Short mmCIF file of C-alpha atoms in Angstrom, two decimals:
data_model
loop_
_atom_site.label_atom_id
_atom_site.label_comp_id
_atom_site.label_asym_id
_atom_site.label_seq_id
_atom_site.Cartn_x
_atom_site.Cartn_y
_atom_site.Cartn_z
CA UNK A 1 65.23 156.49 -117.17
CA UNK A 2 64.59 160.20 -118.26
CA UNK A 3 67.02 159.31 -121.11
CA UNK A 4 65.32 156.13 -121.85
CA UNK A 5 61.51 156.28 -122.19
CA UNK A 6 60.54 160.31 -123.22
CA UNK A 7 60.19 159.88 -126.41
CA UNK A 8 56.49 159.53 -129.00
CA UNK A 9 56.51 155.68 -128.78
CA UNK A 10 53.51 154.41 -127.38
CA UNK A 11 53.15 153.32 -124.02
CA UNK A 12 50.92 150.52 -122.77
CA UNK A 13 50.91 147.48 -120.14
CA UNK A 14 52.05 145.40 -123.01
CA UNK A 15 54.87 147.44 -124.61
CA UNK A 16 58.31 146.37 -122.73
CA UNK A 17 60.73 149.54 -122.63
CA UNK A 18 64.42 148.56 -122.60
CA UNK A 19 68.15 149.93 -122.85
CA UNK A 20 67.74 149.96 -127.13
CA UNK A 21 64.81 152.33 -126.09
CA UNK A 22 66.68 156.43 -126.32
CA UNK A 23 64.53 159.90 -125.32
CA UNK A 24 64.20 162.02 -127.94
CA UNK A 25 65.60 166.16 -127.46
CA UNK A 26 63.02 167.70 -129.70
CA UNK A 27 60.14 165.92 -127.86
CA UNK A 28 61.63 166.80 -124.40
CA UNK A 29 61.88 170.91 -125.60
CA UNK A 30 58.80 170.46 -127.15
CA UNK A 31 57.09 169.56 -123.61
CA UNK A 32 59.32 171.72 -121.51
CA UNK A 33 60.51 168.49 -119.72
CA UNK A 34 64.01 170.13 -119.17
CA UNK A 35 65.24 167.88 -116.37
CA UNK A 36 64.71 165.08 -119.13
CA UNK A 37 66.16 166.94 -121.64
CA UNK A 38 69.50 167.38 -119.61
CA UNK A 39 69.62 164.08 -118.85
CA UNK A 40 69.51 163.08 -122.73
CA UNK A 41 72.16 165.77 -123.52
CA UNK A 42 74.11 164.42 -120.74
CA UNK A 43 74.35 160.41 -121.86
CA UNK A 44 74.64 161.68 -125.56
CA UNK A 45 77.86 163.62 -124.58
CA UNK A 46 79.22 161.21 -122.36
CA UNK A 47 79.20 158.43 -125.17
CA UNK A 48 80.55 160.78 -127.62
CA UNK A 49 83.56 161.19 -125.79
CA UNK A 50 83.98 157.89 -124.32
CA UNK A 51 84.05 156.27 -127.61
CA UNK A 52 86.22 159.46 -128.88
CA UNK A 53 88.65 159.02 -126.24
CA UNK A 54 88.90 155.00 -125.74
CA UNK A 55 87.18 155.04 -122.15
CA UNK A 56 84.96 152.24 -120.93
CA UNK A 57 81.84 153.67 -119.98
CA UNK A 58 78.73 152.30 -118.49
CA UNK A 59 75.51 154.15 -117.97
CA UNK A 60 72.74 153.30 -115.40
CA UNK A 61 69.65 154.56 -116.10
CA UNK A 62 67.89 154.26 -112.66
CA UNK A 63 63.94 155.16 -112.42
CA UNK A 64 62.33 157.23 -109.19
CA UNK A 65 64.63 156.02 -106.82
CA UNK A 66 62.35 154.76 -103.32
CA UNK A 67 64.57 154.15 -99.60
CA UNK A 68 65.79 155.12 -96.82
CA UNK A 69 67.85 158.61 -96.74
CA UNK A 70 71.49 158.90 -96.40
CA UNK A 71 71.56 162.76 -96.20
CA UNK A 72 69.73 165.12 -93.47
CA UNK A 73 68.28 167.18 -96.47
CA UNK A 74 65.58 166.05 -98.49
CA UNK A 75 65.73 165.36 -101.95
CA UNK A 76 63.40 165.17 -105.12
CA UNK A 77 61.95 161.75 -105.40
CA UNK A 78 61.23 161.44 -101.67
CA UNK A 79 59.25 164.64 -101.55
CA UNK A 80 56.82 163.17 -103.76
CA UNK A 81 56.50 160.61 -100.92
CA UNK A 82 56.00 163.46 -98.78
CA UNK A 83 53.65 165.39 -100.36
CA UNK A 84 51.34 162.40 -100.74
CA UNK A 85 51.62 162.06 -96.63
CA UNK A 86 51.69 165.41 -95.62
CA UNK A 87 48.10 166.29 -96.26
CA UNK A 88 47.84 166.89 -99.93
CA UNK A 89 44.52 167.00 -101.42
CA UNK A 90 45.07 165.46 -104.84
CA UNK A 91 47.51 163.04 -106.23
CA UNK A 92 49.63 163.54 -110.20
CA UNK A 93 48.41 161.97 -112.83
CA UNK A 94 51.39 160.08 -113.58
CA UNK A 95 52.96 156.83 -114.04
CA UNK A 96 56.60 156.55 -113.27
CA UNK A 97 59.28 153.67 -112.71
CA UNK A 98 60.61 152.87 -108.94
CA UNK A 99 63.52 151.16 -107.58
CA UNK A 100 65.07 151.06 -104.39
CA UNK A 101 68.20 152.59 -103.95
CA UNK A 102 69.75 149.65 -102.31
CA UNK A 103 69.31 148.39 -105.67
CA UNK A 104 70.64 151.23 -107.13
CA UNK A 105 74.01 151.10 -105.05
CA UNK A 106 74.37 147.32 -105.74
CA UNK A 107 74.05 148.01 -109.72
CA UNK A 108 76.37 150.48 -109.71
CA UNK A 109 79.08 148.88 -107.73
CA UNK A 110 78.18 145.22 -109.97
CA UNK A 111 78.85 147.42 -113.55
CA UNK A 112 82.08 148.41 -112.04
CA UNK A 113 83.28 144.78 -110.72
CA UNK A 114 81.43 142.43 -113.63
CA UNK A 115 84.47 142.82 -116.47
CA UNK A 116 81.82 141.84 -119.02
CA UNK A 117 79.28 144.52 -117.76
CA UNK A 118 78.37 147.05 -121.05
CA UNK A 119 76.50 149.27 -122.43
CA UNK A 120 73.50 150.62 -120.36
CA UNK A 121 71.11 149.06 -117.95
CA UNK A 122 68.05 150.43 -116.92
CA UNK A 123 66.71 150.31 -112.98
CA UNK A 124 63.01 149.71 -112.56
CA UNK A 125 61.36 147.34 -110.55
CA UNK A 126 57.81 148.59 -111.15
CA UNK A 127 55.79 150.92 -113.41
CA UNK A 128 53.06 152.12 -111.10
CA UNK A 129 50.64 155.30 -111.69
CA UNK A 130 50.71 157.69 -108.49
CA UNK A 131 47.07 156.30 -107.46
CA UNK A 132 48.43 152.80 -106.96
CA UNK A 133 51.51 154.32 -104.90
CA UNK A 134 48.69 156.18 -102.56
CA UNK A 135 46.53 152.78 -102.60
CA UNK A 136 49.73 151.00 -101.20
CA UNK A 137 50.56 153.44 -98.48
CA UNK A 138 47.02 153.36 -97.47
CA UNK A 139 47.14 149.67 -97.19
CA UNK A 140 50.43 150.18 -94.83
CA UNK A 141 49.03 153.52 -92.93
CA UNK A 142 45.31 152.90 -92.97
CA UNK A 143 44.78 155.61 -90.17
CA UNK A 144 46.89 158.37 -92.54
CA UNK A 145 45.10 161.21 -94.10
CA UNK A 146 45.83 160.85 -97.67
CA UNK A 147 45.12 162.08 -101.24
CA UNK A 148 41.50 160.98 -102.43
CA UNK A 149 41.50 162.37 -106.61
CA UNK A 150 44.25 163.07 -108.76
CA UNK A 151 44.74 166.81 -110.11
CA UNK A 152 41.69 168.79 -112.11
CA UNK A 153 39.38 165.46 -110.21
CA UNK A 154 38.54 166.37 -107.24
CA UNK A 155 35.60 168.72 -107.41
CA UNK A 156 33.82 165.92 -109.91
CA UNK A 157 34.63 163.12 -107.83
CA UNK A 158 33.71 164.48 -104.49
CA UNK A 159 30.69 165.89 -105.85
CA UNK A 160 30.12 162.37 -107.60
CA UNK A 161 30.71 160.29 -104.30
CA UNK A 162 28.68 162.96 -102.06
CA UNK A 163 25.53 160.31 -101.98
CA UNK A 164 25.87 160.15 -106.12
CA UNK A 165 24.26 163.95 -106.29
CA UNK A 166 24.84 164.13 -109.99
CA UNK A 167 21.58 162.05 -111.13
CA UNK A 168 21.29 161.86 -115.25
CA UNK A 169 18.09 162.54 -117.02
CA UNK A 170 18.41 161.28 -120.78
CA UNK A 171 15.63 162.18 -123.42
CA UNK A 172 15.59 159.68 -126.14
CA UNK A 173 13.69 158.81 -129.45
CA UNK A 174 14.30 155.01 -129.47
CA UNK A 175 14.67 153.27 -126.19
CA UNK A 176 16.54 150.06 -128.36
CA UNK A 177 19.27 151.96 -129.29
CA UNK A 178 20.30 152.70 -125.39
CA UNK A 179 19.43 149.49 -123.84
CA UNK A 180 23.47 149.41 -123.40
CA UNK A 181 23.24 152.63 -121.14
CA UNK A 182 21.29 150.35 -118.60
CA UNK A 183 24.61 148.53 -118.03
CA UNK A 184 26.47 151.35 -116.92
CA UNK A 185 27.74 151.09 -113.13
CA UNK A 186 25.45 153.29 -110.73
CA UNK A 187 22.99 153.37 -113.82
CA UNK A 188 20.23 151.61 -111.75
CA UNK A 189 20.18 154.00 -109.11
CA UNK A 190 21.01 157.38 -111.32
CA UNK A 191 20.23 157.24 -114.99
CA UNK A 192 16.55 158.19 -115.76
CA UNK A 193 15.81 158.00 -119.65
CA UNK A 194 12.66 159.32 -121.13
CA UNK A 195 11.23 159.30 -124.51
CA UNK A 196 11.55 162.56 -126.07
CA UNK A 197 11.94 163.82 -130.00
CA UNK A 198 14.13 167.08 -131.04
CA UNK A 199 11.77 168.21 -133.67
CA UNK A 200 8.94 168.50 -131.26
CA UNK A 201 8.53 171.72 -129.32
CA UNK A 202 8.19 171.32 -126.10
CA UNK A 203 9.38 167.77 -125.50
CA UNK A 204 11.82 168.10 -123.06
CA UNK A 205 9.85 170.39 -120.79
CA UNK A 206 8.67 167.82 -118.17
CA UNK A 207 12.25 166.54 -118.37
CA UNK A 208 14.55 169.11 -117.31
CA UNK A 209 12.32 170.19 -114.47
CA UNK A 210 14.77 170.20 -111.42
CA UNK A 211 17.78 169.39 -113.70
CA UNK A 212 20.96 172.35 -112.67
CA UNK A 213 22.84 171.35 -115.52
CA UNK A 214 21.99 170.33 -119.34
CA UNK A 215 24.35 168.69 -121.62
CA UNK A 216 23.06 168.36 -125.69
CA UNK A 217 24.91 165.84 -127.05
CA UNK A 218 22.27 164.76 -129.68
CA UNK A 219 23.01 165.73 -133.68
CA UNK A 220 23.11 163.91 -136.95
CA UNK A 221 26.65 163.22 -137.67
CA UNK A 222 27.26 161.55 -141.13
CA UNK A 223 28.65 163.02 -144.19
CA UNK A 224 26.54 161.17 -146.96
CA UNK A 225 23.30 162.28 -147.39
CA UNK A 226 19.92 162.67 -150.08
CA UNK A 227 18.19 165.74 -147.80
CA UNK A 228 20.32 167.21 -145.89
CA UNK A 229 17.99 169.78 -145.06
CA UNK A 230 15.23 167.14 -143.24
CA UNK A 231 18.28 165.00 -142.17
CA UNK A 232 21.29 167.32 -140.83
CA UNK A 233 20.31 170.49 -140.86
CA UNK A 234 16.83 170.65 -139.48
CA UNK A 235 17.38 168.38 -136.19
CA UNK A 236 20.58 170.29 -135.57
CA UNK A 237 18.93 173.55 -135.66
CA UNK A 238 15.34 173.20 -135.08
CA UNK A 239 16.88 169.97 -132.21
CA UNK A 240 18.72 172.25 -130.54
CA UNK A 241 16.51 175.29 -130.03
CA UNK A 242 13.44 173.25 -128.81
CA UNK A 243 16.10 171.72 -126.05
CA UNK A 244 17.27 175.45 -125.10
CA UNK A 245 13.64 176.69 -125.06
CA UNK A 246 12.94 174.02 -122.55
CA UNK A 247 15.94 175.01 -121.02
CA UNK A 248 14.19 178.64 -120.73
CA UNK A 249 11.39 177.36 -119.39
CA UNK A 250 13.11 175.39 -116.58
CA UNK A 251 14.33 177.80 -113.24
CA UNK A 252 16.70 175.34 -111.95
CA UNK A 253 18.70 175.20 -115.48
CA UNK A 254 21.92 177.02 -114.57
CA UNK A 255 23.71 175.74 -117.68
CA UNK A 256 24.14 174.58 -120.70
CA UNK A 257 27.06 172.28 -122.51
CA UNK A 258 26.50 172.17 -126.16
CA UNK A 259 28.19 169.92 -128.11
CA UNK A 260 29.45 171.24 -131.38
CA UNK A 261 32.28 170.37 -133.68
CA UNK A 262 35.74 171.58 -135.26
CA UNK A 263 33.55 171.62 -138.34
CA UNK A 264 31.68 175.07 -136.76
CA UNK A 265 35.16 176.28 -136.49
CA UNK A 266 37.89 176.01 -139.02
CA UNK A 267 36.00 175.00 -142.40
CA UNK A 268 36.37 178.88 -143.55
CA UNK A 269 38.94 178.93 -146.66
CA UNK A 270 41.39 180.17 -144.34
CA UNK A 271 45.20 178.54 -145.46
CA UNK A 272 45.87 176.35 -143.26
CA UNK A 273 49.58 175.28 -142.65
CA UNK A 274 51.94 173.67 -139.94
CA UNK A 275 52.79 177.52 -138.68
CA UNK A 276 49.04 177.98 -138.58
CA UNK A 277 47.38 177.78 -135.12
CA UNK A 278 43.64 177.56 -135.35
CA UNK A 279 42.16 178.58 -131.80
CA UNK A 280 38.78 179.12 -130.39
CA UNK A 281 37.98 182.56 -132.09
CA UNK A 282 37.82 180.69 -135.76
CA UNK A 283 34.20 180.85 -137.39
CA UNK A 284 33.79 178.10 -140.85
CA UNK A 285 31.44 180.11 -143.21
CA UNK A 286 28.26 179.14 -144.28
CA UNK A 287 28.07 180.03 -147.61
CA UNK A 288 31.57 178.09 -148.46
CA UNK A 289 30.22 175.08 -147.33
CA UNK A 290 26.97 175.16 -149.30
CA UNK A 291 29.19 175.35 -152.10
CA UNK A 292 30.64 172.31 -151.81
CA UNK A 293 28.18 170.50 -150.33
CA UNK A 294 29.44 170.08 -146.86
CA UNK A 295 26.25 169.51 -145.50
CA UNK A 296 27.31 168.35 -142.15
CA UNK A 297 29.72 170.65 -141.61
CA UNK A 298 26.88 174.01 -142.46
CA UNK A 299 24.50 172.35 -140.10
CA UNK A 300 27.32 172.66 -136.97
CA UNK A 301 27.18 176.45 -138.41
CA UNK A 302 23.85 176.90 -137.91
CA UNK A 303 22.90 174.89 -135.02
CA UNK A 304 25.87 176.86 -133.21
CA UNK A 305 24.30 180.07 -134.54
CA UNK A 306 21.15 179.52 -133.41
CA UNK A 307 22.52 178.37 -129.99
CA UNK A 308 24.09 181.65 -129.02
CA UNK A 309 21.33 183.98 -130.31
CA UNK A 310 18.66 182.18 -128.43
CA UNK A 311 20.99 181.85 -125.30
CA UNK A 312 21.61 185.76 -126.20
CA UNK A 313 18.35 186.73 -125.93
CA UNK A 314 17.11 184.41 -123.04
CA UNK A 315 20.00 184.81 -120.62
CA UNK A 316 20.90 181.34 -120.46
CA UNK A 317 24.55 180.39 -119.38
CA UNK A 318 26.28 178.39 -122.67
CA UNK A 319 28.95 176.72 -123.44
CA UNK A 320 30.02 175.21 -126.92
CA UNK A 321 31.97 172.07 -127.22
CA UNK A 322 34.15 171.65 -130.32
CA UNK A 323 35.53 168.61 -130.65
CA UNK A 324 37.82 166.94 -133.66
CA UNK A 325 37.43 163.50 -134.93
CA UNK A 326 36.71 161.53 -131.83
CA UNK A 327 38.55 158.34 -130.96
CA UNK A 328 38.95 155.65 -128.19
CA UNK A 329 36.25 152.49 -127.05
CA UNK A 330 33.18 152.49 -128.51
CA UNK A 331 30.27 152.70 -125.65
CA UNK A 332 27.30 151.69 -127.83
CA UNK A 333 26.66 148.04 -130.02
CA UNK A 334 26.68 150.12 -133.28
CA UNK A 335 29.27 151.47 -135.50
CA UNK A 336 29.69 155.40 -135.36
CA UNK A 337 30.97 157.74 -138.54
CA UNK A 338 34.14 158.40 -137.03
CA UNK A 339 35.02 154.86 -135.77
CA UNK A 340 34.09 153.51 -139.15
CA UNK A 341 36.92 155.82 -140.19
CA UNK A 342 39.22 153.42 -138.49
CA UNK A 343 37.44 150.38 -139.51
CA UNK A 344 37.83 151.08 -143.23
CA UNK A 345 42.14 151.38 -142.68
CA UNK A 346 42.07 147.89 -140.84
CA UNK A 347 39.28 146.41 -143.11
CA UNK A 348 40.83 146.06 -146.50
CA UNK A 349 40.72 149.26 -148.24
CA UNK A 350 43.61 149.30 -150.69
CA UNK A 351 43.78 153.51 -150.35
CA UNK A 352 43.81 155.69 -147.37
CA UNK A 353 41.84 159.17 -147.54
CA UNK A 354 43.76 162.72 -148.57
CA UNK A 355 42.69 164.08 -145.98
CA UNK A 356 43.89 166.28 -142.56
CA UNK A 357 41.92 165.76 -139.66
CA UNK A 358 41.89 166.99 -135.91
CA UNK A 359 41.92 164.19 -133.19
CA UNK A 360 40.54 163.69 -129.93
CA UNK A 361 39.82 160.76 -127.01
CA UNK A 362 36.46 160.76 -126.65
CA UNK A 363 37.43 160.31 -122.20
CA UNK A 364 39.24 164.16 -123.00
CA UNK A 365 35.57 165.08 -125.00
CA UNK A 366 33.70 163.26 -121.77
CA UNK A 367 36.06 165.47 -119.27
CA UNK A 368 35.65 168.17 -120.73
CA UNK A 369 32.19 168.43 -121.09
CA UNK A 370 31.94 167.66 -117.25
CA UNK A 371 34.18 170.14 -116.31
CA UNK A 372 32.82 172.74 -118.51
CA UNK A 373 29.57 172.33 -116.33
CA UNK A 374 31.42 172.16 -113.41
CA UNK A 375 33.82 174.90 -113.40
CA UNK A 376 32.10 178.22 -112.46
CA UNK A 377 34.62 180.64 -114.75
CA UNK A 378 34.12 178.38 -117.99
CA UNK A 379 32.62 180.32 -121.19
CA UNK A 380 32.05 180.56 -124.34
CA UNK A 381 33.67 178.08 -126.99
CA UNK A 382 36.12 175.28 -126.25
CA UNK A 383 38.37 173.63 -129.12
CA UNK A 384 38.78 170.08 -128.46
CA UNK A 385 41.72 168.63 -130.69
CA UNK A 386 45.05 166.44 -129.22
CA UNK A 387 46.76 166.19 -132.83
CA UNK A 388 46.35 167.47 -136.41
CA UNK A 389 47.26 164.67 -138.43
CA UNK A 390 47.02 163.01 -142.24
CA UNK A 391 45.22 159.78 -142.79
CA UNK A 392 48.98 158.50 -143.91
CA UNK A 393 49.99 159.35 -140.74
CA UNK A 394 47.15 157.17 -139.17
CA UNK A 395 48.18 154.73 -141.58
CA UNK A 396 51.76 154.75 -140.40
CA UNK A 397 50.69 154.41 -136.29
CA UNK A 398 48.42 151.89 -137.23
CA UNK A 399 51.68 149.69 -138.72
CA UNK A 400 52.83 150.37 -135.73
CA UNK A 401 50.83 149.32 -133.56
CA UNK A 402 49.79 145.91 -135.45
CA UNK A 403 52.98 145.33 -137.51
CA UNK A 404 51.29 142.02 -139.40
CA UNK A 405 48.10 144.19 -140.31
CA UNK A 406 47.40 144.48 -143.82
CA UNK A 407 46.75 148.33 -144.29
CA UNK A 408 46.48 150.49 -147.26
CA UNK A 409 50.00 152.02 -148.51
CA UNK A 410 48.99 154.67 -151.02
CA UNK A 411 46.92 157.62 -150.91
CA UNK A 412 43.50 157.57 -152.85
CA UNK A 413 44.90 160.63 -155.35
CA UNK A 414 47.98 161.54 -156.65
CA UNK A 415 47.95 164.74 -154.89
CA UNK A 416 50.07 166.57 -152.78
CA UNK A 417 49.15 165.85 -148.99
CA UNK A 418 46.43 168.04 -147.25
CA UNK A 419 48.89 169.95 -145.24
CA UNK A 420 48.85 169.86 -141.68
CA UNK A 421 48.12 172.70 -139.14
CA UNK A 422 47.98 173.23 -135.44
CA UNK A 423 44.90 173.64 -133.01
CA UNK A 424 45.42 175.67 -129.74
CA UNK A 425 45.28 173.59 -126.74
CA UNK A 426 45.20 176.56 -124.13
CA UNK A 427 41.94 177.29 -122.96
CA UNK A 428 40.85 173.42 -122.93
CA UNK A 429 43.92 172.67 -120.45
CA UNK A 430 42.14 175.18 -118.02
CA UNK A 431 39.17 172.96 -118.05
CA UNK A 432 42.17 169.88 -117.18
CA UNK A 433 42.20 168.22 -120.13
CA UNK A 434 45.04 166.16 -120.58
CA UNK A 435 45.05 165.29 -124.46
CA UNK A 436 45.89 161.34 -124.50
CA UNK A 437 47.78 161.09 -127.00
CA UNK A 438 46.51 160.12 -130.60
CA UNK A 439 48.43 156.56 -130.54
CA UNK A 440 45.99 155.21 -127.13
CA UNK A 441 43.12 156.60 -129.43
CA UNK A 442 44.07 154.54 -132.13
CA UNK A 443 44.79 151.56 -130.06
CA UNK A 444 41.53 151.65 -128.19
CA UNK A 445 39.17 152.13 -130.91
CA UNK A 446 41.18 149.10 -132.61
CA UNK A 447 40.88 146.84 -129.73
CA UNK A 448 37.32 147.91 -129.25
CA UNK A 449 36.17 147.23 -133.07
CA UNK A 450 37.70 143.63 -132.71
CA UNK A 451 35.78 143.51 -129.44
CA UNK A 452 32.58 144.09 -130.88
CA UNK A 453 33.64 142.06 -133.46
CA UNK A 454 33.36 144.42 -136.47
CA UNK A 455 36.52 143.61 -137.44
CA UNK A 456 38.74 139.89 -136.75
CA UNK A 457 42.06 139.57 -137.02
#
């Protein structure tokens, strides 16, 4: 299946892979998936000379292949097994086909006997993530020692199940707007919410007392506005020192996760092109954005300033969060700025946006942020982006996704595209983010619109 399934196409429980289905080369270089790649090289070649020299080919394209061993040596797919009973700690995040190799045999001996047998046939009897492949063996070997967390999990999830240490304290404005957080699992016995305002000194005092870790999530994000100075920029700012001065105040605070934006990082005039890789050492200029009225974008620039020169000059531990244009199921009743993004495409509008975003799962933004806390070696600034792509490109995975959708086909100005550019993914993947990719983003937030019925189709 290696030359089947590696390829950018979207993979969910309801998309059915099949033998039309081919892995793409550049994708597999791209990812360093080199077994795959010689696998794909290796079909390619042998049907280029079959059909070059008249021979009657057949490929089988079998998946992790599962049974009993004919050889004393021990191969790859039934080390995997092994590893999983042989006392390892964590489990792969990874979904992968499985057949039997009885089945395998049989196939194999059938496309040579069956005359009418063509083409290529691929071998899987299930698609099962590794989790459900330890859940099975622990229903068959309940007395085995086996794998509790997949990779870059465990230290959250054992802390998490350790009698639910990790208790959340929430200060909030409006206790209507999080009645939703009250139906979180485990929120009864762990989530705490308090009524608290950013633009009052002092506020959050009483409510960090005997917190270890602090994570300020809490800033105006919308790009239309009358004042932005009483609307963006002061509770960004003013917000976020009154939280770290609390944080100052508190001995048990060992650190803080602030979340920021892309916007702090890469909105600096700076030419921006596919070849260009944007990385965590960026800083978007203040004075730029004034100019053109980005008001959103100068108060991430300031409130980030401000973070790091109080956190300077009070020794507090910080980290920064920057995150691109988040996607994936919405958690509250109400419509956010960047889902409404998405809402617009699949609402009507006649014209998509010239515009080149970043994009990120807002699970990836969650992960990270925990992990950031988490992780004793994590510092300073952390760029959060899975793909760089134009709003026709959206456009374009949308159609895929809901082929009957009616979705805008031109761009809003005549133009040239926004170009794209790249965003370096290498310090985030040593907090174990795993970047789903930017077509489950799309998908979710879609599905989860329609469920909250803000959009009906």
């Amino acid at each position: 299946m290696a030359a089947v399934s590696s390829n950018k196409k979207l993979k969910t429980p309801e998309v059915v892979v099949d033998e039309t289905w081919f892995s793409d080369p550049d994708f597999c270089r791209e990812s360093k998936k080199w077994c795959v790649l010689s696998k794909t090289l290796g079909e390619e070649a042998a049907w280029k000379f079959a059909k070059e020299n008249n021979i009657d080919l057949v490929s089988i394209n079998s998946s992790t292949v599962l049974g009993p061993l004919l050889q004393p040596t021990l191969n790859e797919t039934s080390s995997r097994i092994l590893n999983l009973l042989n006392g390892a700690q964590t489990f792969s995040n990874f979904v992968s086909g499985w057949v039997n190799v009885r089945d395998v045999a049989n196939a194999h001996i059938q496309a040579f006997e069956i005359s009418s047998a063509s083409g290529r046939y691929c071998l899987v009897e299930s698609v099962t993530h590794v989790s459900d492949i330890v859940k099975i063996l622990r229903a068959l070997y309940p007395t085995l020692q086996l794998p509790e967390s997949k990779e870059g999990e465990e230290e959250r999830i054992v802390k998490r199940k350790k009698n639910e240490e990790w208790r959340r304290k929430s200060g909030v404005y409006d206790p209507r707007k999080v009645e939703h957080l009250y139906k979180l699992e485990g929120a009864k016995e762990r989530l705490q919410l308090y009524k608290a305002s950013l633009m009052e000194e002092g506020s959050f005092d009483s409510i960090l007392d005997g917190c270890h870790g602090v994570f300020h999530t809490a800033s105006p994000c919308f790009l239309q506005t009358k004042d932005p100075q009483s609307e963006l920029i002061d509770p960004a700012v003013k917000g976020t020192v009154n939280v770290l001065r609390s944080c100052a105040k508190s001995p048990s605070v060992k650190r803080v996760v602030l979340t920021s934006s892309t916007a702090s990082v890469n909105m600096n005039g700076r030419y921006r092109s596919p070849e260009v890789v944007v990385d965590e050492t960026w800083l978007s200029e203040e004075d730029l954005n004034r100019k053109s009225n980005k008001w959103y974008v100068v108060s991430k620039i300031l409130q980030e300033e401000a973070a790091w020169k109080f956190a300077k000059e009070n020794n507090i531990d910080l980290i920064t969060m920057h995150p691109a244009t988040v996607l994936g199921p919405l958690l509250q009743p109400t419509l956010n700025e960047t889902s409404s993004y998405i809402l617009n495409l699949i609402n009507g509008s006649e014209t998509y946006p010239n515009y080149t975003y970043g994009w990120i799962h807002v699970r990836d933004v969650a992960n990270a942020h925990i992990q950031a806390f988490e992780i004793s070696s994590a510092n300073g600034r952390y760029c959060l982006v899975e793909s760089v792509a134009h709003f026709a490109e959206i456009v374009k995975i949308l159609h895929q996704l809901y082929p009957t959708l009616q979705l805008p086909n031109r761009c809003v100005d005549d133009q040239p595209l926004m170009p794209t550019y790249q965003v370096s993914k290498e310090k985030a993947k040593t907090l174990g983010v795993e970047f789903i990719p930017l077509e489950v983003g799309l998908k979710e937030t879609v599905e989860s619109l329609r469920e909250k019925n803000f959009v009906n189709f």
